[in-house]
């Protein structure tokens, strides 16, 4: 049960604060985040990562699903997300001015933040740099294999682009004189 502002009632906040869900991203309200940060500051955990987003922002619509999917790769971190437009008071409190904004909290205090669009490798890099934790089950080779695949596709596309350009030039050199002679008749 929530009131018209979307803030959860106290028993829901207590449930969020006392039963952490690691490996799963959770939607959070202002009051629940305050309770979580207070509770987290008393424990020795790896921290909390919060993604502030806007449903109107195309970058947010791209980043939030990636952010949610990362939760299972970092089982020692708590992943939370909040719609900054619905939770304006919370967004103002944490100085969210752009979307998406990722904030890493450790022991109840903000440690790092990142604002703007991100790719999956960008998100992993932010988390690794901020927390010192490497994703579980993710090898650097997997990322480099994807990059190599895209580079190979780019080279193949460049090759075909070159062939098409040469073909265009050949056609222009041979067909243009023929066409211009024919149109003069």
Tab-separated table of C-alpha atoms in Angstrom:
chain	number	residue	atom	x	y	z
A	1	UNK	CA	0.000	0.000	0.000
A	2	UNK	CA	1.268	3.459	-0.880
A	3	UNK	CA	-0.109	6.936	-0.655
A	4	UNK	CA	-0.752	9.192	-3.639
A	5	UNK	CA	2.903	10.299	-3.772
A	6	UNK	CA	4.136	6.777	-4.359
A	7	UNK	CA	5.960	6.560	-1.029
A	8	UNK	CA	5.707	3.153	0.535
A	9	UNK	CA	4.269	2.687	4.006
A	10	UNK	CA	6.618	1.998	6.905
A	11	UNK	CA	6.088	-1.767	6.999
A	12	UNK	CA	7.139	-1.982	3.347
A	13	UNK	CA	10.208	0.162	4.083
A	14	UNK	CA	11.130	-2.126	6.961
A	15	UNK	CA	10.825	-5.159	4.686
A	16	UNK	CA	13.069	-3.554	2.084
A	17	UNK	CA	15.622	-2.498	4.677
A	18	UNK	CA	15.813	-5.738	6.633
A	19	UNK	CA	15.599	-8.294	3.827
A	20	UNK	CA	18.184	-7.262	1.236
A	21	UNK	CA	17.836	-8.753	-2.190
A	22	UNK	CA	21.281	-9.314	-3.637
A	23	UNK	CA	21.466	-10.355	-7.266
A	24	UNK	CA	18.144	-8.645	-8.038
A	25	UNK	CA	17.456	-4.996	-8.898
A	26	UNK	CA	14.630	-3.428	-6.895
A	27	UNK	CA	12.491	-0.349	-7.413
A	28	UNK	CA	12.913	2.046	-4.478
A	29	UNK	CA	11.081	5.043	-3.051
A	30	UNK	CA	12.530	8.016	-1.178
A	31	UNK	CA	11.721	6.797	2.311
A	32	UNK	CA	12.926	3.280	1.561
A	33	UNK	CA	16.254	4.568	0.201
A	34	UNK	CA	16.874	6.659	3.324
A	35	UNK	CA	16.165	3.612	5.496
A	36	UNK	CA	18.388	1.402	3.342
A	37	UNK	CA	21.310	3.831	3.437
A	38	UNK	CA	21.006	4.171	7.209
A	39	UNK	CA	20.847	0.390	7.627
A	40	UNK	CA	23.694	-0.202	5.134
A	41	UNK	CA	25.924	2.267	6.970
A	42	UNK	CA	25.748	0.044	10.060
A	43	UNK	CA	26.842	-3.090	8.179
A	44	UNK	CA	29.997	-3.987	6.349
A	45	UNK	CA	28.563	-4.597	2.876
A	46	UNK	CA	29.937	-3.867	-0.566
A	47	UNK	CA	27.436	-1.063	-0.996
A	48	UNK	CA	24.361	0.058	-2.864
A	49	UNK	CA	24.122	1.218	-6.473
A	50	UNK	CA	21.117	3.373	-7.367
A	51	UNK	CA	20.035	4.213	-10.918
A	52	UNK	CA	17.900	7.339	-11.142
A	53	UNK	CA	16.029	7.406	-14.439
A	54	UNK	CA	13.224	9.129	-16.297
A	55	UNK	CA	10.695	7.235	-18.357
A	56	UNK	CA	10.764	10.177	-20.788
A	57	UNK	CA	14.508	9.854	-21.382
A	58	UNK	CA	15.577	7.568	-24.267
A	59	UNK	CA	18.977	6.974	-22.623
A	60	UNK	CA	17.250	5.859	-19.424
A	61	UNK	CA	15.046	3.463	-21.372
A	62	UNK	CA	18.203	1.913	-22.809
A	63	UNK	CA	20.302	1.859	-19.620
A	64	UNK	CA	17.813	0.652	-16.993
A	65	UNK	CA	17.327	-2.844	-18.522
A	66	UNK	CA	21.129	-3.205	-18.718
A	67	UNK	CA	21.456	-2.021	-15.111
A	68	UNK	CA	18.810	-4.489	-13.940
A	69	UNK	CA	20.529	-7.341	-15.807
A	70	UNK	CA	23.840	-6.595	-14.050
A	71	UNK	CA	22.447	-7.250	-10.580
A	72	UNK	CA	23.028	-10.994	-10.849
A	73	UNK	CA	26.664	-10.431	-11.906
A	74	UNK	CA	27.470	-8.511	-8.688
A	75	UNK	CA	25.963	-10.564	-5.837
A	76	UNK	CA	27.633	-8.522	-3.081
A	77	UNK	CA	26.059	-5.225	-4.217
A	78	UNK	CA	22.506	-4.039	-3.730
A	79	UNK	CA	20.965	-2.699	-6.967
A	80	UNK	CA	18.119	-0.186	-6.723
A	81	UNK	CA	16.432	2.025	-9.287
A	82	UNK	CA	14.052	4.973	-8.979
A	83	UNK	CA	11.992	7.043	-11.380
A	84	UNK	CA	13.355	10.512	-10.631
A	85	UNK	CA	10.233	12.224	-11.974
A	86	UNK	CA	7.959	10.293	-9.608
A	87	UNK	CA	10.453	10.664	-6.765
A	88	UNK	CA	11.421	14.309	-7.324
A	89	UNK	CA	12.152	14.908	-3.654
A	90	UNK	CA	14.642	12.048	-3.631
A	91	UNK	CA	16.216	13.168	-6.920
A	92	UNK	CA	16.632	16.690	-5.541
A	93	UNK	CA	18.068	15.392	-2.275
A	94	UNK	CA	20.776	13.456	-4.149
A	95	UNK	CA	21.463	16.177	-6.725
A	96	UNK	CA	20.164	14.308	-9.757
A	97	UNK	CA	20.164	16.767	-12.656
A	98	UNK	CA	20.489	14.431	-15.653
A	99	UNK	CA	19.289	10.993	-16.630
A	100	UNK	CA	20.246	8.314	-16.141
A	101	UNK	CA	22.309	8.984	-13.018
A	102	UNK	CA	24.086	6.101	-11.288
A	103	UNK	CA	25.218	6.639	-7.706
A	104	UNK	CA	27.304	4.203	-5.692
A	105	UNK	CA	26.828	4.402	-1.915
A	106	UNK	CA	29.114	2.742	0.599
A	107	UNK	CA	28.450	2.843	4.355
A	108	UNK	CA	25.583	5.249	3.777
A	109	UNK	CA	27.610	7.864	1.887
A	110	UNK	CA	27.872	8.657	-1.807
A	111	UNK	CA	31.234	7.506	-3.182
A	112	UNK	CA	30.921	7.956	-6.968
A	113	UNK	CA	28.385	8.862	-9.618
A	114	UNK	CA	28.018	8.736	-13.368
A	115	UNK	CA	25.516	10.649	-15.495
A	116	UNK	CA	24.415	9.999	-19.049
A	117	UNK	CA	24.099	7.148	-21.526
A	118	UNK	CA	26.053	3.937	-20.938
A	119	UNK	CA	26.722	0.727	-22.769
A	120	UNK	CA	26.982	-2.574	-20.927
A	121	UNK	CA	30.810	-2.418	-20.859
A	122	UNK	CA	30.570	1.189	-19.557
A	123	UNK	CA	28.309	0.061	-16.714
A	124	UNK	CA	30.638	-2.808	-15.807
A	125	UNK	CA	33.616	-0.419	-15.845
A	126	UNK	CA	31.775	2.076	-13.611
A	127	UNK	CA	30.920	-0.679	-11.131
A	128	UNK	CA	34.431	-2.135	-11.146
A	129	UNK	CA	36.080	1.281	-10.718
A	130	UNK	CA	33.615	2.361	-8.025
A	131	UNK	CA	33.444	-0.812	-5.981
A	132	UNK	CA	36.633	-2.668	-6.794
A	133	UNK	CA	34.411	-5.683	-7.475
A	134	UNK	CA	34.666	-7.592	-10.729
A	135	UNK	CA	31.521	-9.078	-12.230
A	136	UNK	CA	30.946	-12.697	-11.330
A	137	UNK	CA	31.216	-15.010	-14.311
A	138	UNK	CA	32.264	-12.292	-16.735
A	139	UNK	CA	35.594	-12.646	-18.371
A	140	UNK	CA	37.345	-9.842	-20.174
A	141	UNK	CA	37.609	-12.217	-23.132
A	142	UNK	CA	33.799	-12.197	-23.512
A	143	UNK	CA	33.754	-8.424	-23.919
A	144	UNK	CA	36.755	-8.442	-26.236
A	145	UNK	CA	35.146	-11.209	-28.335
A	146	UNK	CA	32.061	-9.025	-28.819
A	147	UNK	CA	34.246	-6.041	-29.729
A	148	UNK	CA	36.246	-8.224	-32.148
A	149	UNK	CA	33.004	-9.448	-33.744
A	150	UNK	CA	31.826	-5.866	-34.283
A	151	UNK	CA	35.217	-4.867	-35.680
A	152	UNK	CA	35.127	-7.826	-38.110
A	153	UNK	CA	31.629	-6.834	-39.206
A	154	UNK	CA	32.848	-3.250	-39.709
A	155	UNK	CA	35.763	-4.476	-41.856
A	156	UNK	CA	33.412	-6.620	-43.946
A	157	UNK	CA	31.071	-3.657	-44.374
A	158	UNK	CA	34.035	-1.421	-45.330
A	159	UNK	CA	35.082	-4.013	-47.932
A	160	UNK	CA	31.619	-4.072	-49.508
A	161	UNK	CA	31.414	-0.291	-49.354
A	162	UNK	CA	34.704	-0.116	-51.292
A	163	UNK	CA	33.481	-2.630	-53.889
A	164	UNK	CA	30.222	-0.699	-54.321
A	165	UNK	CA	32.122	2.582	-54.724
A	166	UNK	CA	34.395	1.090	-57.396
A	167	UNK	CA	31.391	-0.360	-59.190
A	168	UNK	CA	29.713	3.061	-59.104
A	169	UNK	CA	32.788	4.705	-60.613
A	170	UNK	CA	33.091	2.073	-63.342
A	171	UNK	CA	29.422	2.412	-64.227
A	172	UNK	CA	29.668	6.202	-64.265
A	173	UNK	CA	32.754	6.171	-66.507
A	174	UNK	CA	31.289	3.752	-69.053
A	175	UNK	CA	27.569	4.445	-68.875
A	176	UNK	CA	27.627	8.233	-68.687
A	177	UNK	CA	29.241	8.719	-72.131
A	178	UNK	CA	26.890	6.152	-73.659
A	179	UNK	CA	23.841	7.753	-72.006
A	180	UNK	CA	24.851	11.300	-72.958
A	181	UNK	CA	25.408	10.261	-76.640
A	182	UNK	CA	22.080	8.517	-76.683
A	183	UNK	CA	20.195	11.492	-75.177
A	184	UNK	CA	21.683	13.905	-77.771
A	185	UNK	CA	20.070	12.058	-80.692
